[in-house]
PDB file of C-alpha atoms in Angstrom:
ATOM      1  CA  UNK W  30      -0.073  -0.009  -0.007  1.00  0.00           C
ATOM      2  CA  UNK W  31       1.011   3.537  -0.572  1.00  0.00           C
ATOM      3  CA  UNK W  32      -1.446   5.506   1.745  1.00  0.00           C
ATOM      4  CA  UNK W  33       0.757   8.415   1.814  1.00  0.00           C
ATOM      5  CA  UNK W  34       1.777   8.617  -1.683  1.00  0.00           C
ATOM      6  CA  UNK W  35       2.477  12.593  -2.509  1.00  0.00           C
ATOM      7  CA  UNK W  36       2.101  13.589   1.030  1.00  0.00           C
ATOM      8  CA  UNK W  37       4.599  15.603   2.964  1.00  0.00           C
ATOM      9  CA  UNK W  38       5.321  14.173   6.346  1.00  0.00           C
ATOM     10  CA  UNK W  39       7.745  15.696   9.219  1.00  0.00           C
ATOM     11  CA  UNK W  40       8.819  13.345  12.113  1.00  0.00           C
ATOM     12  CA  UNK W  41      10.854  14.770  15.096  1.00  0.00           C
ATOM     13  CA  UNK W  42      12.934  12.755  17.326  1.00  0.00           C
ATOM     14  CA  UNK W  43      13.570  10.529  13.925  1.00  0.00           C
ATOM     15  CA  UNK W  44      17.250   9.579  14.917  1.00  0.00           C
ATOM     16  CA  UNK W  45      16.027   6.478  16.883  1.00  0.00           C
ATOM     17  CA  UNK W  46      13.311   4.587  18.388  1.00  0.00           C
ATOM     18  CA  UNK W  47       9.903   5.424  17.755  1.00  0.00           C
ATOM     19  CA  UNK W  48      10.825   8.294  15.441  1.00  0.00           C
ATOM     20  CA  UNK W  49      13.049   6.391  13.314  1.00  0.00           C
ATOM     21  CA  UNK W  50      10.612   3.607  13.001  1.00  0.00           C
ATOM     22  CA  UNK W  51       7.780   6.064  11.956  1.00  0.00           C
ATOM     23  CA  UNK W  52       9.818   7.896   9.555  1.00  0.00           C
ATOM     24  CA  UNK W  53      10.745   4.640   7.806  1.00  0.00           C
ATOM     25  CA  UNK W  54       7.125   3.469   7.684  1.00  0.00           C
ATOM     26  CA  UNK W  55       5.906   6.675   6.333  1.00  0.00           C
ATOM     27  CA  UNK W  56       8.258   6.570   3.629  1.00  0.00           C
ATOM     28  CA  UNK W  57       7.551   3.040   2.936  1.00  0.00           C
ATOM     29  CA  UNK W  58       3.970   4.079   2.422  1.00  0.00           C
ATOM     30  CA  UNK W  59       5.172   6.737  -0.139  1.00  0.00           C
ATOM     31  CA  UNK W  60       5.605   9.936   1.801  1.00  0.00           C
ATOM     32  CA  UNK W  61       8.227  12.354   1.338  1.00  0.00           C
ATOM     33  CA  UNK W  62       9.730  12.553   4.707  1.00  0.00           C
ATOM     34  CA  UNK W  63      11.531  15.350   6.697  1.00  0.00           C
ATOM     35  CA  UNK W  64      13.310  13.696   9.607  1.00  0.00           C
ATOM     36  CA  UNK W  65      14.306  15.830  12.324  1.00  0.00           C
ATOM     37  CA  UNK W  66      16.481  15.360  15.274  1.00  0.00           C
ATOM     38  CA  UNK W  67      19.142  17.034  17.414  1.00  0.00           C
ATOM     39  CA  UNK W  68      21.255  13.828  17.177  1.00  0.00           C
ATOM     40  CA  UNK W  69      23.354  12.831  13.997  1.00  0.00           C
ATOM     41  CA  UNK W  70      21.588   9.528  14.146  1.00  0.00           C
ATOM     42  CA  UNK W  71      18.904  11.286  12.112  1.00  0.00           C
ATOM     43  CA  UNK W  72      21.407  10.963   9.133  1.00  0.00           C
ATOM     44  CA  UNK W  73      21.437   7.168   9.521  1.00  0.00           C
ATOM     45  CA  UNK W  74      17.610   7.200   9.494  1.00  0.00           C
ATOM     46  CA  UNK W  75      17.586   9.083   6.255  1.00  0.00           C
ATOM     47  CA  UNK W  76      20.221   6.818   4.666  1.00  0.00           C
ATOM     48  CA  UNK W  77      18.225   3.650   5.618  1.00  0.00           C
ATOM     49  CA  UNK W  78      15.057   5.208   3.844  1.00  0.00           C
ATOM     50  CA  UNK W  79      16.876   6.125   0.839  1.00  0.00           C
ATOM     51  CA  UNK W  80      18.520   2.818   0.520  1.00  0.00           C
ATOM     52  CA  UNK W  81      15.086   1.196   0.784  1.00  0.00           C
ATOM     53  CA  UNK W  82      14.004   3.407  -2.289  1.00  0.00           C
ATOM     54  CA  UNK W  83      12.025   6.041  -0.133  1.00  0.00           C
ATOM     55  CA  UNK W  84      12.414   9.787  -0.125  1.00  0.00           C
ATOM     56  CA  UNK W  85      13.707  11.537   2.841  1.00  0.00           C
ATOM     57  CA  UNK W  86      15.750  14.581   4.106  1.00  0.00           C
ATOM     58  CA  UNK W  87      17.546  14.899   7.318  1.00  0.00           C
ATOM     59  CA  UNK W  88      17.244  18.164   9.384  1.00  0.00           C
ATOM     60  CA  UNK W  89      19.315  18.575  12.607  1.00  0.00           C
ATOM     61  CA  UNK W  90      17.119  20.897  15.176  1.00  0.00           C
ATOM     62  CA  UNK W  91      16.181  21.302  18.630  1.00  0.00           C
ATOM     63  CA  UNK W  92      12.476  20.163  19.033  1.00  0.00           C
ATOM     64  CA  UNK W  93      11.955  22.649  21.845  1.00  0.00           C
ATOM     65  CA  UNK W  94      13.398  25.715  20.145  1.00  0.00           C
ATOM     66  CA  UNK W  95      10.621  27.825  18.432  1.00  0.00           C
ATOM     67  CA  UNK W  96      13.073  29.079  16.107  1.00  0.00           C
ATOM     68  CA  UNK W  97      14.133  25.586  15.086  1.00  0.00           C
ATOM     69  CA  UNK W  98      10.492  24.402  14.795  1.00  0.00           C
ATOM     70  CA  UNK W  99       9.628  27.429  12.565  1.00  0.00           C
ATOM     71  CA  UNK W 100      12.735  26.681  10.536  1.00  0.00           C
ATOM     72  CA  UNK W 101      11.885  23.101  10.199  1.00  0.00           C
ATOM     73  CA  UNK W 102       8.499  23.718   8.956  1.00  0.00           C
ATOM     74  CA  UNK W 103       9.996  26.332   6.473  1.00  0.00           C
ATOM     75  CA  UNK W 104      12.305  23.492   5.209  1.00  0.00           C
ATOM     76  CA  UNK W 105       9.568  21.062   4.822  1.00  0.00           C
ATOM     77  CA  UNK W 106       7.391  23.639   2.770  1.00  0.00           C
ATOM     78  CA  UNK W 107      10.150  24.685   0.576  1.00  0.00           C
ATOM     79  CA  UNK W 108      11.017  21.140  -0.080  1.00  0.00           C
ATOM     80  CA  UNK W 109       7.565  19.873  -0.657  1.00  0.00           C
ATOM     81  CA  UNK W 110       5.275  22.617  -1.199  1.00  0.00           C
ATOM     82  CA  UNK W 111       3.474  22.314   2.282  1.00  0.00           C
ATOM     83  CA  UNK W 112       2.985  19.846   5.109  1.00  0.00           C
ATOM     84  CA  UNK W 113       0.428  17.136   5.245  1.00  0.00           C
ATOM     85  CA  UNK W 114       1.426  15.216   8.577  1.00  0.00           C
ATOM     86  CA  UNK W 115       3.593  16.406  11.405  1.00  0.00           C
ATOM     87  CA  UNK W 116       4.497  13.978  14.055  1.00  0.00           C
ATOM     88  CA  UNK W 117       5.776  15.806  16.985  1.00  0.00           C
ATOM     89  CA  UNK W 118       7.595  12.688  18.632  1.00  0.00           C
ATOM     90  CA  UNK W 119      10.711  14.275  20.054  1.00  0.00           C
ATOM     91  CA  UNK W 120      11.101  13.927  23.802  1.00  0.00           C
ATOM     92  CA  UNK W 121      13.365  13.343  26.930  1.00  0.00           C
ATOM     93  CA  UNK W 122      12.746  11.239  30.012  1.00  0.00           C
ATOM     94  CA  UNK W 123      14.452  13.409  32.543  1.00  0.00           C
ATOM     95  CA  UNK W 124      15.724  10.433  34.524  1.00  0.00           C
ATOM     96  CA  UNK W 125      14.076   8.772  37.535  1.00  0.00           C
ATOM     97  CA  UNK W 126      14.749  11.587  40.047  1.00  0.00           C
ATOM     98  CA  UNK W 127      11.870  12.349  42.455  1.00  0.00           C
ATOM     99  CA  UNK W 128      10.089  15.616  43.104  1.00  0.00           C
ATOM    100  CA  UNK W 129      12.416  16.559  45.790  1.00  0.00           C
ATOM    101  CA  UNK W 130      15.362  16.129  43.878  1.00  0.00           C
ATOM    102  CA  UNK W 131      14.507  18.074  40.535  1.00  0.00           C
ATOM    103  CA  UNK W 132      15.356  21.582  40.296  1.00  0.00           C
ATOM    104  CA  UNK W 133      13.537  24.217  38.581  1.00  0.00           C
ATOM    105  CA  UNK W 134      16.113  24.111  35.776  1.00  0.00           C
ATOM    106  CA  UNK W 135      15.500  20.263  35.398  1.00  0.00           C
ATOM    107  CA  UNK W 136      11.737  20.879  35.181  1.00  0.00           C
ATOM    108  CA  UNK W 137      12.061  23.895  32.527  1.00  0.00           C
ATOM    109  CA  UNK W 138      14.309  21.705  30.343  1.00  0.00           C
ATOM    110  CA  UNK W 139      12.068  18.717  30.435  1.00  0.00           C
ATOM    111  CA  UNK W 140       8.887  20.902  29.912  1.00  0.00           C
ATOM    112  CA  UNK W 141      10.557  22.872  27.169  1.00  0.00           C
ATOM    113  CA  UNK W 142      11.410  19.853  24.920  1.00  0.00           C
ATOM    114  CA  UNK W 143       8.238  17.496  25.822  1.00  0.00           C
ATOM    115  CA  UNK W 144       5.452  20.085  26.027  1.00  0.00           C
ATOM    116  CA  UNK W 145       6.409  23.386  24.518  1.00  0.00           C
ATOM    117  CA  UNK W 146       8.105  21.791  21.508  1.00  0.00           C
ATOM    118  CA  UNK W 147       4.751  20.059  20.440  1.00  0.00           C
ATOM    119  CA  UNK W 148       3.117  23.145  21.015  1.00  0.00           C
ATOM    120  CA  UNK W 149       5.293  24.957  18.760  1.00  0.00           C
ATOM    121  CA  UNK W 150       4.828  22.277  16.125  1.00  0.00           C
ATOM    122  CA  UNK W 151       1.417  22.664  16.440  1.00  0.00           C
ATOM    123  CA  UNK W 152       1.569  26.439  16.011  1.00  0.00           C
ATOM    124  CA  UNK W 153       3.789  26.684  13.278  1.00  0.00           C
ATOM    125  CA  UNK W 154       2.926  23.331  11.189  1.00  0.00           C
ATOM    126  CA  UNK W 155      -0.717  23.654  11.985  1.00  0.00           C
ATOM    127  CA  UNK W 156      -1.133  26.849   9.753  1.00  0.00           C
ATOM    128  CA  UNK W 157       0.552  25.034   6.965  1.00  0.00           C
ATOM    129  CA  UNK W 158      -1.517  22.076   7.278  1.00  0.00           C
ATOM    130  CA  UNK W 159      -4.559  24.066   7.094  1.00  0.00           C
ATOM    131  CA  UNK W 160      -3.297  25.814   3.882  1.00  0.00           C
ATOM    132  CA  UNK W 161      -2.831  22.281   2.484  1.00  0.00           C
ATOM    133  CA  UNK W 162      -6.525  21.762   2.861  1.00  0.00           C
ATOM    134  CA  UNK W 163      -6.248  19.577   6.076  1.00  0.00           C
ATOM    135  CA  UNK W 164      -4.245  16.817   7.489  1.00  0.00           C
ATOM    136  CA  UNK W 165      -3.137  15.470  10.795  1.00  0.00           C
ATOM    137  CA  UNK W 166      -1.007  16.181  13.843  1.00  0.00           C
ATOM    138  CA  UNK W 167       0.257  13.319  16.122  1.00  0.00           C
ATOM    139  CA  UNK W 168       2.004  14.083  19.398  1.00  0.00           C
ATOM    140  CA  UNK W 169       3.912  11.504  21.575  1.00  0.00           C
ATOM    141  CA  UNK W 170       2.508  11.545  25.039  1.00  0.00           C
ATOM    142  CA  UNK W 171       2.929   8.801  27.428  1.00  0.00           C
ATOM    143  CA  UNK W 172       0.869   6.222  29.772  1.00  0.00           C
ATOM    144  CA  UNK W 173       2.983   8.458  32.414  1.00  0.00           C
ATOM    145  CA  UNK W 174       0.669  11.208  31.583  1.00  0.00           C
ATOM    146  CA  UNK W 175      -2.610   9.316  32.508  1.00  0.00           C
ATOM    147  CA  UNK W 176      -1.647   8.820  36.193  1.00  0.00           C
ATOM    148  CA  UNK W 177       1.191   8.171  38.483  1.00  0.00           C
ATOM    149  CA  UNK W 178       3.452   5.268  38.649  1.00  0.00           C
ATOM    150  CA  UNK W 179       4.957   5.065  35.150  1.00  0.00           C
ATOM    151  CA  UNK W 180       7.604   7.912  35.289  1.00  0.00           C
ATOM    152  CA  UNK W 181       9.222  10.638  36.919  1.00  0.00           C
ATOM    153  CA  UNK W 182       7.415  13.755  38.168  1.00  0.00           C
ATOM    154  CA  UNK W 183       8.428  16.444  35.455  1.00  0.00           C
ATOM    155  CA  UNK W 184       8.147  13.825  32.664  1.00  0.00           C
ATOM    156  CA  UNK W 185       4.645  12.606  33.670  1.00  0.00           C
ATOM    157  CA  UNK W 186       3.543  16.205  34.082  1.00  0.00           C
ATOM    158  CA  UNK W 187       4.816  17.077  30.776  1.00  0.00           C
ATOM    159  CA  UNK W 188       3.081  14.228  29.239  1.00  0.00           C
ATOM    160  CA  UNK W 189      -0.161  15.023  30.858  1.00  0.00           C
ATOM    161  CA  UNK W 190       0.330  18.450  29.333  1.00  0.00           C
ATOM    162  CA  UNK W 191       0.750  17.013  25.923  1.00  0.00           C
ATOM    163  CA  UNK W 192      -2.643  15.054  26.334  1.00  0.00           C
ATOM    164  CA  UNK W 193      -4.441  18.390  27.460  1.00  0.00           C
ATOM    165  CA  UNK W 194      -2.676  20.307  24.763  1.00  0.00           C
ATOM    166  CA  UNK W 195      -3.974  18.075  22.003  1.00  0.00           C
ATOM    167  CA  UNK W 196      -7.565  18.033  23.474  1.00  0.00           C
ATOM    168  CA  UNK W 197      -7.308  22.001  23.302  1.00  0.00           C
ATOM    169  CA  UNK W 198      -5.929  22.178  19.920  1.00  0.00           C
ATOM    170  CA  UNK W 199      -8.496  20.009  18.364  1.00  0.00           C
ATOM    171  CA  UNK W 200     -11.048  22.534  19.462  1.00  0.00           C
ATOM    172  CA  UNK W 201      -8.797  25.210  18.236  1.00  0.00           C
ATOM    173  CA  UNK W 202      -8.681  23.590  14.767  1.00  0.00           C
ATOM    174  CA  UNK W 203     -12.407  23.328  14.767  1.00  0.00           C
ATOM    175  CA  UNK W 204     -13.754  23.582  11.002  1.00  0.00           C
ATOM    176  CA  UNK W 205     -10.265  23.443   9.560  1.00  0.00           C
ATOM    177  CA  UNK W 206     -10.090  19.579   8.487  1.00  0.00           C
ATOM    178  CA  UNK W 207      -6.936  19.362  10.700  1.00  0.00           C
ATOM    179  CA  UNK W 208      -7.153  16.341  13.223  1.00  0.00           C
ATOM    180  CA  UNK W 209      -4.728  16.087  16.263  1.00  0.00           C
ATOM    181  CA  UNK W 210      -4.296  13.268  18.368  1.00  0.00           C
ATOM    182  CA  UNK W 211      -1.749  11.752  20.823  1.00  0.00           C
ATOM    183  CA  UNK W 212      -0.195   8.455  21.431  1.00  0.00           C
ATOM    184  CA  UNK W 213       0.548   7.131  24.926  1.00  0.00           C
ATOM    185  CA  UNK W 214       3.086   4.570  24.533  1.00  0.00           C
ATOM    186  CA  UNK W 215       3.857   2.011  27.536  1.00  0.00           C
ATOM    187  CA  UNK W 216       7.381   0.460  27.927  1.00  0.00           C
ATOM    188  CA  UNK W 217       9.058   0.440  24.652  1.00  0.00           C
ATOM    189  CA  UNK W 218      12.624  -0.358  23.901  1.00  0.00           C
ATOM    190  CA  UNK W 219      14.093   2.863  22.521  1.00  0.00           C
ATOM    191  CA  UNK W 220      17.115   4.951  23.577  1.00  0.00           C
ATOM    192  CA  UNK W 221      15.052   6.460  26.480  1.00  0.00           C
ATOM    193  CA  UNK W 222      14.729   2.928  27.824  1.00  0.00           C
ATOM    194  CA  UNK W 223      17.913   1.433  26.787  1.00  0.00           C
ATOM    195  CA  UNK W 224      19.591   1.483  30.177  1.00  0.00           C
ATOM    196  CA  UNK W 225      16.670  -0.584  31.661  1.00  0.00           C
ATOM    197  CA  UNK W 226      16.893  -3.213  28.955  1.00  0.00           C
ATOM    198  CA  UNK W 227      20.729  -3.326  29.077  1.00  0.00           C
ATOM    199  CA  UNK W 228      20.574  -3.939  32.864  1.00  0.00           C
ATOM    200  CA  UNK W 229      18.008  -6.597  32.494  1.00  0.00           C
ATOM    201  CA  UNK W 230      19.893  -8.490  29.943  1.00  0.00           C
ATOM    202  CA  UNK W 231      23.091  -8.385  31.968  1.00  0.00           C
ATOM    203  CA  UNK W 232      21.287  -9.744  34.691  1.00  0.00           C
ATOM    204  CA  UNK W 233      19.655 -12.357  32.903  1.00  0.00           C
ATOM    205  CA  UNK W 234      16.275 -11.199  33.722  1.00  0.00           C
ATOM    206  CA  UNK W 235      15.095  -9.809  30.144  1.00  0.00           C
ATOM    207  CA  UNK W 236      11.954 -12.135  30.611  1.00  0.00           C
ATOM    208  CA  UNK W 237      10.971  -9.682  33.337  1.00  0.00           C
ATOM    209  CA  UNK W 238      10.568  -6.704  31.110  1.00  0.00           C
ATOM    210  CA  UNK W 239       7.023  -5.753  30.834  1.00  0.00           C
ATOM    211  CA  UNK W 240       5.750  -8.184  33.237  1.00  0.00           C
ATOM    212  CA  UNK W 241       3.330  -5.853  34.838  1.00  0.00           C
ATOM    213  CA  UNK W 242       1.132  -5.553  31.654  1.00  0.00           C
ATOM    214  CA  UNK W 243      -1.363  -8.252  30.640  1.00  0.00           C
ATOM    215  CA  UNK W 244       0.762  -9.168  27.573  1.00  0.00           C
ATOM    216  CA  UNK W 245       3.762  -9.884  29.635  1.00  0.00           C
ATOM    217  CA  UNK W 246       6.381  -8.134  27.262  1.00  0.00           C
ATOM    218  CA  UNK W 247       7.761  -4.566  26.354  1.00  0.00           C
ATOM    219  CA  UNK W 248       6.929  -3.117  23.117  1.00  0.00           C
ATOM    220  CA  UNK W 249       8.823  -2.264  20.196  1.00  0.00           C
ATOM    221  CA  UNK W 250       8.905   1.108  18.122  1.00  0.00           C
ATOM    222  CA  UNK W 251       7.290  -0.210  15.005  1.00  0.00           C
ATOM    223  CA  UNK W 252       4.148  -1.203  17.337  1.00  0.00           C
ATOM    224  CA  UNK W 253       3.905   2.667  18.026  1.00  0.00           C
ATOM    225  CA  UNK W 254       4.797   3.680  14.391  1.00  0.00           C
ATOM    226  CA  UNK W 255       1.845   1.701  13.060  1.00  0.00           C
ATOM    227  CA  UNK W 256      -0.466   3.526  15.314  1.00  0.00           C
ATOM    228  CA  UNK W 257       0.954   6.866  14.300  1.00  0.00           C
ATOM    229  CA  UNK W 258       0.442   5.913  10.416  1.00  0.00           C
ATOM    230  CA  UNK W 259      -3.186   4.942  11.237  1.00  0.00           C
ATOM    231  CA  UNK W 260      -3.840   8.147  13.066  1.00  0.00           C
ATOM    232  CA  UNK W 261      -2.418  10.152  10.079  1.00  0.00           C
ATOM    233  CA  UNK W 262      -4.284   8.326   7.594  1.00  0.00           C
ATOM    234  CA  UNK W 263      -7.532   8.495   6.085  1.00  0.00           C
ATOM    235  CA  UNK W 264      -8.570   5.514   7.987  1.00  0.00           C
ATOM    236  CA  UNK W 265      -8.706   7.671  11.178  1.00  0.00           C
ATOM    237  CA  UNK W 266     -10.650  10.323   9.545  1.00  0.00           C
ATOM    238  CA  UNK W 267     -13.129  10.552  12.489  1.00  0.00           C
ATOM    239  CA  UNK W 268     -10.650  10.337  15.187  1.00  0.00           C
ATOM    240  CA  UNK W 269      -9.764  13.709  16.723  1.00  0.00           C
ATOM    241  CA  UNK W 270      -8.672  15.103  19.935  1.00  0.00           C
ATOM    242  CA  UNK W 271      -7.824  11.601  21.550  1.00  0.00           C
ATOM    243  CA  UNK W 272      -5.020   9.920  23.430  1.00  0.00           C
ATOM    244  CA  UNK W 273      -4.514   6.662  22.173  1.00  0.00           C
ATOM    245  CA  UNK W 274      -3.008   4.304  24.615  1.00  0.00           C
ATOM    246  CA  UNK W 275      -0.493   1.609  23.384  1.00  0.00           C
ATOM    247  CA  UNK W 276       0.996  -0.169  26.287  1.00  0.00           C
ATOM    248  CA  UNK W 277      -0.018  -3.861  26.144  1.00  0.00           C
ATOM    249  CA  UNK W 278      -2.740  -3.243  28.757  1.00  0.00           C
ATOM    250  CA  UNK W 279      -0.462  -1.652  31.496  1.00  0.00           C
ATOM    251  CA  UNK W 280      -2.776   1.389  32.037  1.00  0.00           C
ATOM    252  CA  UNK W 281      -5.771  -0.904  32.783  1.00  0.00           C
ATOM    253  CA  UNK W 282      -4.462  -1.139  36.141  1.00  0.00           C
ATOM    254  CA  UNK W 283      -1.125   0.884  36.372  1.00  0.00           C
ATOM    255  CA  UNK W 284       0.582  -1.400  39.046  1.00  0.00           C
ATOM    256  CA  UNK W 285       2.174   0.775  41.537  1.00  0.00           C
ATOM    257  CA  UNK W 286       5.288   0.108  43.626  1.00  0.00           C
ATOM    258  CA  UNK W 287       5.524   1.098  46.936  1.00  0.00           C
ATOM    259  CA  UNK W 288       7.146   4.474  47.597  1.00  0.00           C
ATOM    260  CA  UNK W 289       7.886   6.379  50.653  1.00  0.00           C
ATOM    261  CA  UNK W 290       8.980   9.895  51.630  1.00  0.00           C
ATOM    262  CA  UNK W 291      12.608  10.394  50.717  1.00  0.00           C
ATOM    263  CA  UNK W 292      12.690   7.328  48.501  1.00  0.00           C
ATOM    264  CA  UNK W 293      11.970   7.012  45.118  1.00  0.00           C
ATOM    265  CA  UNK W 294      11.215   3.976  42.835  1.00  0.00           C
ATOM    266  CA  UNK W 295       9.541   3.519  39.475  1.00  0.00           C
TER     267      UNK W 295
END
């Protein structure tokens, strides 16, 4: 299938993980992709797309900088005449520090990338998608944004903000034919979770990864990417302002580890 033939698609955080998998899948479906990331790994993503016969261009940028986001949008419009889909996927974890250990500087940086970044993507790309006659915006949130027990405080707050941002933006885009939705991944093997996976493998307990969800495993980036493609496609033409949870069933319960004042455990 070539659901995105002739479509202009931008993916941030495309150097690895969910962003790379999504950029590659969009390209495989015929899209002209702008793959963006601060890391030089984005060049490898583009090389893989081109080697597979797809169309892609790499842009090095800071997803939390309004100037960089505006420049990214301009690049996509110059290259492809506009934007049909923007996947605001870039984010940082902020580590596992507790609320008493994170400084205002820590919070500012996490919110800048995880929440302000998607807001700037919506602001700048949204207008161009409207001019195109409509399209889709997808933002990466997290199950950590739904309730406690799945991430650090600043990270969780930033992802809760993304969910509300998407809901609010859906109303702001009323009548424009622009749909906007969020994806809430559970435990996925990406650069963000690499240390946990590496630790488990080194200890010989890899089979315990994801054991708290009903599917008893962690996810892979392609499982999130396929949902992003669905939400961006005409198959999701009546899906708008929603937070799609893709977590193997983890959030049906959100098992909580015991926490005590002065101690942090996730």
